[in-house]
Structure formats: C-alpha cells, structure tokens
Amino acid sequence: MATSVQSQGGLKAGFYSSSCPGAEAIVRSTVESHFKKDPTVAAGLLRLHFHDCFVQGCDGSVLIAGSSAERSALPNLGLRGFEVIDDAKTQLEASCPGVVSCADILALAARDAVDLSDGPSWQVPTGRRDGRVSSSQGLNLPSPLDSVTVQRQKFAAKGLDDHDLVTLVGAHTIGQTDCQFFRYRLYNFTTTGNADPSISQSFLAQLQALCPKDGDGTKRVALDIDSQNKFDASFFKNVRDGKGVLESDQRLWEDAATRNIVQNYAGTIRGLLGFRFDFEFPKAMIKMSSIEVKTGSDGEIRKICSKFN
C-alpha cells in the first residue's frame, strides 16, 4: 500500500528523477542488504531519522561525527544504522557525485526500513539539504521518562499534534530497548516498594524474568513483545493491555486524548471511524520528515555524511 502526497515545505516526491534517477533504488538495495543480515537495523534507521528531525530539523545533523556533535549527546548514544547511511552515500557518490543529500538518504532509508518490516510504504518527498551545524547541547528529544504532557509539548514544538504523537510512537512496534531504561518500573517504583501499577501482572513477571533487579542493564528487550520485527498495530494492543515496556509508551493510555487514539489503532472501536495505523503512519512520517527542512540553496550536499564539506 503506497501513499502519495503532494509537496511538503519545498520538498517533492521524485526530486532526483532527472538528476540521479537511480537514487531511491540505490538506497533501497543498500537498506535491504543490511536488513537481510540483521532485521533489527530497521528500527535503528527509523529512530535515526526521527532523532535527526527533532534536532535542527531533518538535515542530517545527527550523522556528523565528533565529541561535541549531536550524536555524542546522551540521548543519542544508543543510535545505530550509521553504516547503512554511509554505505548508501558511497554508492550514490559513485553514480551521481554531489547530488543526493544525507538528510534525504535518512528519510528514504526510514521508509524502506518500515516497508521491509512488513509495514506500509509511501512516496517520500525529497529535496532536503544537509545542515552545517551539529551540537550535542540543547537537544529536546522525547525521553522514556516523559509524561504525556511533556511528550505533547515536545511534539507540539515541532508542529506535531496528539494524533501525530501517538502514530509516530507506534514505530515502537519494531525495535528494542535496554533493561536500564525501564527496570525502575519493575522494582521499588512506588513509595511502598511495588512495581508500576500500570503494568499487567502477567507481563510484570515476564519483564522481571528478562531484567532481574541486579542483572545486566544493557540487556536488550523488545518494545513490542509479540512481534518485534513486524511493523503492525500490536504495539497499541500492548499499551491497552498494560504491556507497554517504556513508561512513556504506557502513559499514553492514561491521558484521555491519547488513549482514544491508542484505542482506535488497537481495534477496540469497530466501525467506519477507526483509524488504520498502516494508513496513518505514512502521513505522520511525511509530516515529521518535513520539520524545519533546508531546501534550495540553504545548507549543502555533503560528500561524506559524517563530516561537513
């Protein structure tokens, strides 16, 4: 199922159709070859694009290497998939030097990652230019500790509403997290020393077995326990059933507005008004991937994604 959308913020689908006709196919085949070796790289690529867009807009700033660059900031230390972007860039530079931006490679790779994980596909508006600034200071990225109020503020600052917020968090249908980012919910969460009461009892036992109190904090756990490599709506059913792994995900059930959207995607409301996640996700992604983009003569087209020209 492909969704096509008209231009967003100076971007347009098929931007490289004459300047580098094979661009999208090159990105796709690169993502595919890495995905075949390790399907968990799909979630990494999706997250990379998301973290890029939330800081300085979707301009490839997250790809710059260096101790004071964006990717060295604490919330970005777990990012992965950089080698996929570098690989695609190397091939693109060989066939169309200086044409395709790293920011666009990220947006295309995120779409391909979702598609390869049995999720929807969509036409990605392209034409982003690469930014010339990357700083580890002042990032306002969403955190797993955020309440819905804080999540809402962070998304609203980027022009994204509640519907976009819940839809984009649904990307947690694929991917993993570390025990250290949610283990505090399992032990001594309340003042009386109990676990977070929003976790279902059976699920709590499952999580405690995966993440013992004094166990390895870096152990990986699937965000969507039922189908971690399949891009589907089961994440929302989990949140509804008290099986959200991250606190920020589970909190979506406790706010009336976000709960309504989760319920819709989880399929608890039958009838014509139900939103289909596979239809709404591409629309939210297109909106997110046009946050504060640089186009025209702004920015540059990097030759190597990890450093400025």
PDB file of C-alpha atoms in Angstrom:
ATOM      1  CA  MET A   1       0.000   0.000   0.000  1.00  0.00           C
ATOM      2  CA  ALA A   2       1.694   3.194  -1.130  1.00  0.00           C
ATOM      3  CA  THR A   3       0.527   6.634  -0.082  1.00  0.00           C
ATOM      4  CA  SER A   4       1.317   9.578  -2.303  1.00  0.00           C
ATOM      5  CA  VAL A   5       1.319  13.122  -1.020  1.00  0.00           C
ATOM      6  CA  GLN A   6       1.973  16.461  -2.675  1.00  0.00           C
ATOM      7  CA  SER A   7       4.953  18.632  -1.812  1.00  0.00           C
ATOM      8  CA  GLN A   8       5.752  19.450   1.829  1.00  0.00           C
ATOM      9  CA  GLY A   9       7.774  22.517   2.738  1.00  0.00           C
ATOM     10  CA  GLY A  10       9.560  22.842  -0.613  1.00  0.00           C
ATOM     11  CA  LEU A  11      10.130  19.086  -0.892  1.00  0.00           C
ATOM     12  CA  LYS A  12       8.626  16.958  -3.633  1.00  0.00           C
ATOM     13  CA  ALA A  13       8.339  13.287  -4.433  1.00  0.00           C
ATOM     14  CA  GLY A  14      10.760  12.294  -7.191  1.00  0.00           C
ATOM     15  CA  PHE A  15      13.100  15.249  -6.621  1.00  0.00           C
ATOM     16  CA  TYR A  16      16.013  13.194  -8.055  1.00  0.00           C
ATOM     17  CA  SER A  17      14.124  11.725 -11.017  1.00  0.00           C
ATOM     18  CA  SER A  18      16.322  13.538 -13.540  1.00  0.00           C
ATOM     19  CA  SER A  19      19.447  14.493 -11.513  1.00  0.00           C
ATOM     20  CA  CYS A  20      20.000  10.969 -10.127  1.00  0.00           C
ATOM     21  CA  PRO A  21      17.303   8.597 -11.415  1.00  0.00           C
ATOM     22  CA  GLY A  22      18.622   5.551  -9.546  1.00  0.00           C
ATOM     23  CA  ALA A  23      18.878   7.303  -6.164  1.00  0.00           C
ATOM     24  CA  GLU A  24      15.911   5.692  -4.435  1.00  0.00           C
ATOM     25  CA  ALA A  25      16.714   2.230  -5.810  1.00  0.00           C
ATOM     26  CA  ILE A  26      20.303   2.503  -4.548  1.00  0.00           C
ATOM     27  CA  VAL A  27      19.132   3.425  -1.037  1.00  0.00           C
ATOM     28  CA  ARG A  28      16.569   0.630  -1.110  1.00  0.00           C
ATOM     29  CA  SER A  29      19.025  -2.089  -2.162  1.00  0.00           C
ATOM     30  CA  THR A  30      21.541  -0.911   0.459  1.00  0.00           C
ATOM     31  CA  VAL A  31      18.958  -0.998   3.255  1.00  0.00           C
ATOM     32  CA  GLU A  32      17.782  -4.386   2.024  1.00  0.00           C
ATOM     33  CA  SER A  33      21.248  -5.963   2.082  1.00  0.00           C
ATOM     34  CA  HIS A  34      21.868  -4.756   5.661  1.00  0.00           C
ATOM     35  CA  PHE A  35      18.351  -5.773   6.715  1.00  0.00           C
ATOM     36  CA  LYS A  36      18.882  -9.317   5.411  1.00  0.00           C
ATOM     37  CA  LYS A  37      21.912  -9.678   7.679  1.00  0.00           C
ATOM     38  CA  ASP A  38      20.180  -8.066  10.670  1.00  0.00           C
ATOM     39  CA  PRO A  39      16.462  -7.194  10.635  1.00  0.00           C
ATOM     40  CA  THR A  40      16.815  -5.176  13.852  1.00  0.00           C
ATOM     41  CA  VAL A  41      18.664  -2.491  11.858  1.00  0.00           C
ATOM     42  CA  ALA A  42      15.238  -1.391  10.531  1.00  0.00           C
ATOM     43  CA  ALA A  43      14.242   0.106  13.885  1.00  0.00           C
ATOM     44  CA  GLY A  44      17.683   1.710  14.136  1.00  0.00           C
ATOM     45  CA  LEU A  45      17.215   3.526  10.825  1.00  0.00           C
ATOM     46  CA  LEU A  46      13.729   4.705  11.712  1.00  0.00           C
ATOM     47  CA  ARG A  47      14.967   6.083  15.028  1.00  0.00           C
ATOM     48  CA  LEU A  48      17.963   7.742  13.366  1.00  0.00           C
ATOM     49  CA  HIS A  49      15.656   9.729  11.071  1.00  0.00           C
ATOM     50  CA  PHE A  50      13.354  10.643  13.961  1.00  0.00           C
ATOM     51  CA  HIS A  51      16.254  11.874  16.132  1.00  0.00           C
ATOM     52  CA  ASP A  52      17.606  13.837  13.176  1.00  0.00           C
ATOM     53  CA  CYS A  53      14.294  15.617  12.557  1.00  0.00           C
ATOM     54  CA  PHE A  54      13.747  16.560  16.202  1.00  0.00           C
ATOM     55  CA  VAL A  55      17.028  18.492  16.415  1.00  0.00           C
ATOM     56  CA  GLN A  56      17.664  21.309  13.889  1.00  0.00           C
ATOM     57  CA  GLY A  57      15.070  19.750  11.579  1.00  0.00           C
ATOM     58  CA  CYS A  58      15.620  16.854   9.133  1.00  0.00           C
ATOM     59  CA  ASP A  59      19.041  17.986   7.941  1.00  0.00           C
ATOM     60  CA  GLY A  60      21.406  15.079   8.596  1.00  0.00           C
ATOM     61  CA  SER A  61      22.887  16.861  11.639  1.00  0.00           C
ATOM     62  CA  VAL A  62      22.688  13.619  13.657  1.00  0.00           C
ATOM     63  CA  LEU A  63      25.157  11.939  11.259  1.00  0.00           C
ATOM     64  CA  ILE A  64      28.092  14.253  11.963  1.00  0.00           C
ATOM     65  CA  ALA A  65      30.886  12.575  13.952  1.00  0.00           C
ATOM     66  CA  GLY A  66      32.755  14.341  16.745  1.00  0.00           C
ATOM     67  CA  SER A  67      32.791  14.633  20.516  1.00  0.00           C
ATOM     68  CA  SER A  68      30.738  17.852  20.542  1.00  0.00           C
ATOM     69  CA  ALA A  69      28.399  16.780  17.713  1.00  0.00           C
ATOM     70  CA  GLU A  70      24.739  15.829  18.117  1.00  0.00           C
ATOM     71  CA  ARG A  71      25.319  12.101  18.003  1.00  0.00           C
ATOM     72  CA  SER A  72      27.580  12.309  21.076  1.00  0.00           C
ATOM     73  CA  ALA A  73      24.746  13.683  23.243  1.00  0.00           C
ATOM     74  CA  LEU A  74      23.448  11.306  25.912  1.00  0.00           C
ATOM     75  CA  PRO A  75      20.052  10.541  24.282  1.00  0.00           C
ATOM     76  CA  ASN A  76      21.835   9.637  21.033  1.00  0.00           C
ATOM     77  CA  LEU A  77      24.470   7.247  22.366  1.00  0.00           C
ATOM     78  CA  GLY A  78      22.340   4.204  21.501  1.00  0.00           C
ATOM     79  CA  LEU A  79      21.676   5.264  17.905  1.00  0.00           C
ATOM     80  CA  ARG A  80      22.644   2.787  15.218  1.00  0.00           C
ATOM     81  CA  GLY A  81      22.437   2.295  11.464  1.00  0.00           C
ATOM     82  CA  PHE A  82      25.094   4.896  10.582  1.00  0.00           C
ATOM     83  CA  GLU A  83      26.983   2.332   8.484  1.00  0.00           C
ATOM     84  CA  VAL A  84      23.882   1.782   6.299  1.00  0.00           C
ATOM     85  CA  ILE A  85      23.651   5.504   5.529  1.00  0.00           C
ATOM     86  CA  ASP A  86      27.414   5.711   4.837  1.00  0.00           C
ATOM     87  CA  ASP A  87      27.213   2.680   2.558  1.00  0.00           C
ATOM     88  CA  ALA A  88      24.329   4.171   0.556  1.00  0.00           C
ATOM     89  CA  LYS A  89      26.148   7.517   0.329  1.00  0.00           C
ATOM     90  CA  THR A  90      29.320   5.876  -1.025  1.00  0.00           C
ATOM     91  CA  GLN A  91      27.301   4.219  -3.792  1.00  0.00           C
ATOM     92  CA  LEU A  92      25.362   7.400  -4.578  1.00  0.00           C
ATOM     93  CA  GLU A  93      28.565   9.443  -4.795  1.00  0.00           C
ATOM     94  CA  ALA A  94      29.922   6.906  -7.294  1.00  0.00           C
ATOM     95  CA  SER A  95      26.923   7.255  -9.590  1.00  0.00           C
ATOM     96  CA  CYS A  96      25.805  10.882  -9.006  1.00  0.00           C
ATOM     97  CA  PRO A  97      28.510  12.843  -7.165  1.00  0.00           C
ATOM     98  CA  GLY A  98      27.340  15.778  -5.046  1.00  0.00           C
ATOM     99  CA  VAL A  99      23.639  15.329  -5.784  1.00  0.00           C
ATOM    100  CA  VAL A 100      21.824  13.368  -3.085  1.00  0.00           C
ATOM    101  CA  SER A 101      21.799  14.752   0.465  1.00  0.00           C
ATOM    102  CA  CYS A 102      22.450  12.672   3.563  1.00  0.00           C
ATOM    103  CA  ALA A 103      19.216  14.063   5.042  1.00  0.00           C
ATOM    104  CA  ASP A 104      17.271  12.571   2.124  1.00  0.00           C
ATOM    105  CA  ILE A 105      19.102   9.236   2.418  1.00  0.00           C
ATOM    106  CA  LEU A 106      17.907   9.094   6.046  1.00  0.00           C
ATOM    107  CA  ALA A 107      14.290   9.824   5.070  1.00  0.00           C
ATOM    108  CA  LEU A 108      14.345   7.225   2.282  1.00  0.00           C
ATOM    109  CA  ALA A 109      16.055   4.600   4.445  1.00  0.00           C
ATOM    110  CA  ALA A 110      13.441   5.065   7.195  1.00  0.00           C
ATOM    111  CA  ARG A 111      10.658   4.418   4.668  1.00  0.00           C
ATOM    112  CA  ASP A 112      12.459   1.345   3.279  1.00  0.00           C
ATOM    113  CA  ALA A 113      13.048   0.005   6.792  1.00  0.00           C
ATOM    114  CA  VAL A 114       9.306   0.140   7.559  1.00  0.00           C
ATOM    115  CA  ASP A 115       8.415  -1.435   4.220  1.00  0.00           C
ATOM    116  CA  LEU A 116      10.907  -4.285   4.698  1.00  0.00           C
ATOM    117  CA  SER A 117       9.448  -4.952   8.174  1.00  0.00           C
ATOM    118  CA  ASP A 118       6.051  -5.705   6.570  1.00  0.00           C
ATOM    119  CA  GLY A 119       4.815  -2.189   7.224  1.00  0.00           C
ATOM    120  CA  PRO A 120       3.333   0.305   4.763  1.00  0.00           C
ATOM    121  CA  SER A 121       5.294   2.087   2.040  1.00  0.00           C
ATOM    122  CA  TRP A 122       4.900   5.672   0.853  1.00  0.00           C
ATOM    123  CA  GLN A 123       6.352   8.198  -1.559  1.00  0.00           C
ATOM    124  CA  VAL A 124       8.964  10.216   0.312  1.00  0.00           C
ATOM    125  CA  PRO A 125       9.072  13.913  -0.638  1.00  0.00           C
ATOM    126  CA  THR A 126      12.774  14.704  -1.218  1.00  0.00           C
ATOM    127  CA  GLY A 127      14.965  17.763  -1.787  1.00  0.00           C
ATOM    128  CA  ARG A 128      16.327  18.255   1.745  1.00  0.00           C
ATOM    129  CA  ARG A 129      19.755  19.833   2.060  1.00  0.00           C
ATOM    130  CA  ASP A 130      22.321  18.928   4.715  1.00  0.00           C
ATOM    131  CA  GLY A 131      22.808  21.253   7.668  1.00  0.00           C
ATOM    132  CA  ARG A 132      26.115  22.821   8.646  1.00  0.00           C
ATOM    133  CA  VAL A 133      25.586  22.711  12.423  1.00  0.00           C
ATOM    134  CA  SER A 134      25.660  19.733  14.783  1.00  0.00           C
ATOM    135  CA  SER A 135      25.849  20.274  18.529  1.00  0.00           C
ATOM    136  CA  SER A 136      25.440  17.943  21.491  1.00  0.00           C
ATOM    137  CA  GLN A 137      23.932  20.809  23.507  1.00  0.00           C
ATOM    138  CA  GLY A 138      20.270  21.753  23.901  1.00  0.00           C
ATOM    139  CA  LEU A 139      18.609  18.682  22.411  1.00  0.00           C
ATOM    140  CA  ASN A 140      14.940  18.483  23.359  1.00  0.00           C
ATOM    141  CA  LEU A 141      14.365  14.863  22.383  1.00  0.00           C
ATOM    142  CA  PRO A 142      11.486  12.850  23.826  1.00  0.00           C
ATOM    143  CA  SER A 143      12.559  10.609  26.723  1.00  0.00           C
ATOM    144  CA  PRO A 144      11.151   7.308  28.033  1.00  0.00           C
ATOM    145  CA  LEU A 145      10.527   9.108  31.341  1.00  0.00           C
ATOM    146  CA  ASP A 146       8.261  11.772  29.803  1.00  0.00           C
ATOM    147  CA  SER A 147       4.665  12.205  30.906  1.00  0.00           C
ATOM    148  CA  VAL A 148       2.082  12.703  28.153  1.00  0.00           C
ATOM    149  CA  THR A 149       2.091  16.436  28.945  1.00  0.00           C
ATOM    150  CA  VAL A 150       5.835  16.654  28.297  1.00  0.00           C
ATOM    151  CA  GLN A 151       5.647  14.445  25.192  1.00  0.00           C
ATOM    152  CA  ARG A 152       2.836  16.658  23.890  1.00  0.00           C
ATOM    153  CA  GLN A 153       4.908  19.821  24.420  1.00  0.00           C
ATOM    154  CA  LYS A 154       7.943  18.376  22.643  1.00  0.00           C
ATOM    155  CA  PHE A 155       5.905  17.249  19.641  1.00  0.00           C
ATOM    156  CA  ALA A 156       3.861  20.467  19.506  1.00  0.00           C
ATOM    157  CA  ALA A 157       7.118  22.456  19.370  1.00  0.00           C
ATOM    158  CA  LYS A 158       7.751  20.670  16.044  1.00  0.00           C
ATOM    159  CA  GLY A 159       4.235  21.265  14.713  1.00  0.00           C
ATOM    160  CA  LEU A 160       3.019  17.755  15.559  1.00  0.00           C
ATOM    161  CA  ASP A 161      -0.296  17.134  17.328  1.00  0.00           C
ATOM    162  CA  ASP A 162      -1.628  14.317  19.559  1.00  0.00           C
ATOM    163  CA  HIS A 163      -2.580  12.206  16.556  1.00  0.00           C
ATOM    164  CA  ASP A 164       0.946  12.525  15.119  1.00  0.00           C
ATOM    165  CA  LEU A 165       2.461  11.801  18.539  1.00  0.00           C
ATOM    166  CA  VAL A 166       0.603   8.532  19.127  1.00  0.00           C
ATOM    167  CA  THR A 167       1.016   7.464  15.495  1.00  0.00           C
ATOM    168  CA  LEU A 168       4.785   8.074  15.471  1.00  0.00           C
ATOM    169  CA  VAL A 169       5.309   6.394  18.859  1.00  0.00           C
ATOM    170  CA  GLY A 170       3.689   3.392  17.157  1.00  0.00           C
ATOM    171  CA  ALA A 171       7.085   2.955  15.478  1.00  0.00           C
ATOM    172  CA  HIS A 172       7.872   1.068  18.719  1.00  0.00           C
ATOM    173  CA  THR A 173       6.115  -1.879  17.059  1.00  0.00           C
ATOM    174  CA  ILE A 174       9.692  -2.722  15.977  1.00  0.00           C
ATOM    175  CA  GLY A 175      12.923  -2.341  17.883  1.00  0.00           C
ATOM    176  CA  GLN A 176      14.378  -2.907  21.315  1.00  0.00           C
ATOM    177  CA  THR A 177      15.408  -1.069  24.432  1.00  0.00           C
ATOM    178  CA  ASP A 178      17.829  -1.788  27.288  1.00  0.00           C
ATOM    179  CA  CYS A 179      16.727  -3.041  30.703  1.00  0.00           C
ATOM    180  CA  GLN A 180      18.280   0.104  32.214  1.00  0.00           C
ATOM    181  CA  PHE A 181      15.634   2.312  30.569  1.00  0.00           C
ATOM    182  CA  PHE A 182      12.629   0.675  32.214  1.00  0.00           C
ATOM    183  CA  ARG A 183      13.867  -1.551  35.027  1.00  0.00           C
ATOM    184  CA  TYR A 184      12.959   1.132  37.605  1.00  0.00           C
ATOM    185  CA  ARG A 185       9.294   0.377  36.788  1.00  0.00           C
ATOM    186  CA  LEU A 186       9.667  -3.239  37.885  1.00  0.00           C
ATOM    187  CA  TYR A 187      11.095  -2.763  41.391  1.00  0.00           C
ATOM    188  CA  ASN A 188      10.521  -0.082  44.043  1.00  0.00           C
ATOM    189  CA  PHE A 189       8.573   2.135  41.643  1.00  0.00           C
ATOM    190  CA  THR A 190       6.036   3.186  44.267  1.00  0.00           C
ATOM    191  CA  THR A 191       6.827   4.567  47.720  1.00  0.00           C
ATOM    192  CA  THR A 192       5.646   1.238  49.154  1.00  0.00           C
ATOM    193  CA  GLY A 193       8.251  -0.632  47.116  1.00  0.00           C
ATOM    194  CA  ASN A 194       5.924  -2.112  44.499  1.00  0.00           C
ATOM    195  CA  ALA A 195       6.158  -2.183  40.707  1.00  0.00           C
ATOM    196  CA  ASP A 196       4.469   0.374  38.437  1.00  0.00           C
ATOM    197  CA  PRO A 197       0.756  -0.482  38.879  1.00  0.00           C
ATOM    198  CA  SER A 198       0.048   0.203  35.200  1.00  0.00           C
ATOM    199  CA  ILE A 199       1.987  -2.954  34.208  1.00  0.00           C
ATOM    200  CA  SER A 200      -0.234  -6.012  33.870  1.00  0.00           C
ATOM    201  CA  GLN A 201       0.633  -8.715  36.447  1.00  0.00           C
ATOM    202  CA  SER A 202       1.487 -11.441  33.964  1.00  0.00           C
ATOM    203  CA  PHE A 203       3.628  -9.060  31.951  1.00  0.00           C
ATOM    204  CA  LEU A 204       5.416  -7.850  35.083  1.00  0.00           C
ATOM    205  CA  ALA A 205       6.594 -11.405  35.803  1.00  0.00           C
ATOM    206  CA  GLN A 206       7.804 -11.697  32.191  1.00  0.00           C
ATOM    207  CA  LEU A 207       9.762  -8.422  32.396  1.00  0.00           C
ATOM    208  CA  GLN A 208      11.245  -9.265  35.790  1.00  0.00           C
ATOM    209  CA  ALA A 209      12.500 -12.561  34.373  1.00  0.00           C
ATOM    210  CA  LEU A 210      14.109 -10.694  31.457  1.00  0.00           C
ATOM    211  CA  CYS A 211      15.523  -7.933  33.660  1.00  0.00           C
ATOM    212  CA  PRO A 212      16.451  -9.149  37.151  1.00  0.00           C
ATOM    213  CA  LYS A 213      16.918  -6.440  39.791  1.00  0.00           C
ATOM    214  CA  ASP A 214      20.710  -6.642  39.783  1.00  0.00           C
ATOM    215  CA  GLY A 215      21.125  -8.029  36.261  1.00  0.00           C
ATOM    216  CA  ASP A 216      22.827  -6.562  33.198  1.00  0.00           C
ATOM    217  CA  GLY A 217      21.337  -3.137  32.422  1.00  0.00           C
ATOM    218  CA  THR A 218      22.394  -3.314  28.785  1.00  0.00           C
ATOM    219  CA  LYS A 219      20.367  -6.454  28.037  1.00  0.00           C
ATOM    220  CA  ARG A 220      18.036  -5.865  25.066  1.00  0.00           C
ATOM    221  CA  VAL A 221      14.276  -6.316  25.309  1.00  0.00           C
ATOM    222  CA  ALA A 222      11.717  -5.976  22.505  1.00  0.00           C
ATOM    223  CA  LEU A 223       9.435  -2.914  22.712  1.00  0.00           C
ATOM    224  CA  ASP A 224       6.614  -4.931  21.135  1.00  0.00           C
ATOM    225  CA  ILE A 225       6.924  -8.229  22.931  1.00  0.00           C
ATOM    226  CA  ASP A 226       4.675 -10.124  20.485  1.00  0.00           C
ATOM    227  CA  SER A 227       6.225  -9.270  17.126  1.00  0.00           C
ATOM    228  CA  GLN A 228       9.389  -7.210  17.431  1.00  0.00           C
ATOM    229  CA  ASN A 229      10.433  -7.420  13.777  1.00  0.00           C
ATOM    230  CA  LYS A 230       6.970  -6.980  12.265  1.00  0.00           C
ATOM    231  CA  PHE A 231       5.600  -3.492  11.719  1.00  0.00           C
ATOM    232  CA  ASP A 232       1.974  -3.833  12.849  1.00  0.00           C
ATOM    233  CA  ALA A 233      -0.638  -2.451  15.259  1.00  0.00           C
ATOM    234  CA  SER A 234       0.111  -4.932  18.060  1.00  0.00           C
ATOM    235  CA  PHE A 235       2.059  -2.241  19.932  1.00  0.00           C
ATOM    236  CA  PHE A 236      -1.242  -0.426  20.589  1.00  0.00           C
ATOM    237  CA  LYS A 237      -2.923  -3.585  21.841  1.00  0.00           C
ATOM    238  CA  ASN A 238       0.000  -3.985  24.249  1.00  0.00           C
ATOM    239  CA  VAL A 239      -0.415  -0.439  25.583  1.00  0.00           C
ATOM    240  CA  ARG A 240      -4.145  -1.070  26.012  1.00  0.00           C
ATOM    241  CA  ASP A 241      -3.405  -4.293  27.906  1.00  0.00           C
ATOM    242  CA  GLY A 242      -0.758  -2.847  30.263  1.00  0.00           C
ATOM    243  CA  LYS A 243       2.139  -4.285  28.286  1.00  0.00           C
ATOM    244  CA  GLY A 244       3.957  -1.109  27.277  1.00  0.00           C
ATOM    245  CA  VAL A 245       7.664  -1.546  28.068  1.00  0.00           C
ATOM    246  CA  LEU A 246       8.679   2.122  28.288  1.00  0.00           C
ATOM    247  CA  GLU A 247       6.887   4.296  30.826  1.00  0.00           C
ATOM    248  CA  SER A 248       6.305   6.998  28.183  1.00  0.00           C
ATOM    249  CA  ASP A 249       4.528   4.428  25.969  1.00  0.00           C
ATOM    250  CA  GLN A 250       2.294   3.091  28.745  1.00  0.00           C
ATOM    251  CA  ARG A 251       1.347   6.626  29.854  1.00  0.00           C
ATOM    252  CA  LEU A 252      -0.425   7.136  26.503  1.00  0.00           C
ATOM    253  CA  TRP A 253      -3.243   5.020  27.951  1.00  0.00           C
ATOM    254  CA  GLU A 254      -3.742   7.338  30.930  1.00  0.00           C
ATOM    255  CA  ASP A 255      -4.446  10.586  29.088  1.00  0.00           C
ATOM    256  CA  ALA A 256      -7.971  10.797  27.644  1.00  0.00           C
ATOM    257  CA  ALA A 257      -6.944  12.235  24.272  1.00  0.00           C
ATOM    258  CA  THR A 258      -4.040   9.876  23.577  1.00  0.00           C
ATOM    259  CA  ARG A 259      -5.952   6.893  24.984  1.00  0.00           C
ATOM    260  CA  ASN A 260      -8.671   7.468  22.426  1.00  0.00           C
ATOM    261  CA  ILE A 261      -6.163   7.251  19.568  1.00  0.00           C
ATOM    262  CA  VAL A 262      -4.442   4.165  21.029  1.00  0.00           C
ATOM    263  CA  GLN A 263      -7.851   2.504  21.398  1.00  0.00           C
ATOM    264  CA  ASN A 264      -8.659   3.281  17.802  1.00  0.00           C
ATOM    265  CA  TYR A 265      -5.446   1.716  16.489  1.00  0.00           C
ATOM    266  CA  ALA A 266      -5.786  -1.258  18.839  1.00  0.00           C
ATOM    267  CA  GLY A 267      -9.049  -2.043  17.069  1.00  0.00           C
ATOM    268  CA  THR A 268     -11.285  -1.862  20.108  1.00  0.00           C
ATOM    269  CA  ILE A 269     -13.617   0.527  18.317  1.00  0.00           C
ATOM    270  CA  ARG A 270     -15.300  -1.241  15.428  1.00  0.00           C
ATOM    271  CA  GLY A 271     -16.875   0.687  12.603  1.00  0.00           C
ATOM    272  CA  LEU A 272     -16.045   3.261   9.993  1.00  0.00           C
ATOM    273  CA  LEU A 273     -14.435   5.774  12.328  1.00  0.00           C
ATOM    274  CA  GLY A 274     -11.495   3.558  13.249  1.00  0.00           C
ATOM    275  CA  PHE A 275      -8.136   4.827  12.016  1.00  0.00           C
ATOM    276  CA  ARG A 276      -5.918   2.327  10.252  1.00  0.00           C
ATOM    277  CA  PHE A 277      -2.389   2.520  11.565  1.00  0.00           C
ATOM    278  CA  ASP A 278      -0.854   1.411   8.245  1.00  0.00           C
ATOM    279  CA  PHE A 279      -2.630   4.301   6.524  1.00  0.00           C
ATOM    280  CA  GLU A 280      -1.977   6.955   9.164  1.00  0.00           C
ATOM    281  CA  PHE A 281       1.696   6.164   9.825  1.00  0.00           C
ATOM    282  CA  PRO A 282       2.898   7.273   6.360  1.00  0.00           C
ATOM    283  CA  LYS A 283       1.018  10.570   6.703  1.00  0.00           C
ATOM    284  CA  ALA A 284       2.585  11.266  10.107  1.00  0.00           C
ATOM    285  CA  MET A 285       6.034  10.321   8.767  1.00  0.00           C
ATOM    286  CA  ILE A 286       5.728  12.685   5.806  1.00  0.00           C
ATOM    287  CA  LYS A 287       4.743  15.462   8.204  1.00  0.00           C
ATOM    288  CA  MET A 288       7.600  14.689  10.603  1.00  0.00           C
ATOM    289  CA  SER A 289      10.165  14.357   7.839  1.00  0.00           C
ATOM    290  CA  SER A 290       9.457  17.892   6.651  1.00  0.00           C
ATOM    291  CA  ILE A 291      10.213  19.535  10.041  1.00  0.00           C
ATOM    292  CA  GLU A 292      12.384  22.648   9.543  1.00  0.00           C
ATOM    293  CA  VAL A 293      13.919  21.293   6.335  1.00  0.00           C
ATOM    294  CA  LYS A 294      16.580  23.184   4.422  1.00  0.00           C
ATOM    295  CA  THR A 295      15.911  23.439   0.688  1.00  0.00           C
ATOM    296  CA  GLY A 296      17.071  25.397  -2.364  1.00  0.00           C
ATOM    297  CA  SER A 297      20.457  26.958  -1.642  1.00  0.00           C
ATOM    298  CA  ASP A 298      20.319  26.509   2.158  1.00  0.00           C
ATOM    299  CA  GLY A 299      22.861  24.131   3.666  1.00  0.00           C
ATOM    300  CA  GLU A 300      24.943  21.883   1.440  1.00  0.00           C
ATOM    301  CA  ILE A 301      25.123  18.418  -0.104  1.00  0.00           C
ATOM    302  CA  ARG A 302      27.707  16.580   1.963  1.00  0.00           C
ATOM    303  CA  LYS A 303      30.228  14.346   0.208  1.00  0.00           C
ATOM    304  CA  ILE A 304      30.631  12.200   3.336  1.00  0.00           C
ATOM    305  CA  CYS A 305      27.668  12.005   5.710  1.00  0.00           C
ATOM    306  CA  SER A 306      29.712  12.078   8.905  1.00  0.00           C
ATOM    307  CA  LYS A 307      31.513  15.348   8.129  1.00  0.00           C
ATOM    308  CA  PHE A 308      30.763  18.796   6.772  1.00  0.00           C
ATOM    309  CA  ASN A 309      32.224  19.658   3.366  1.00  0.00           C
TER     310      ASN A 309
END
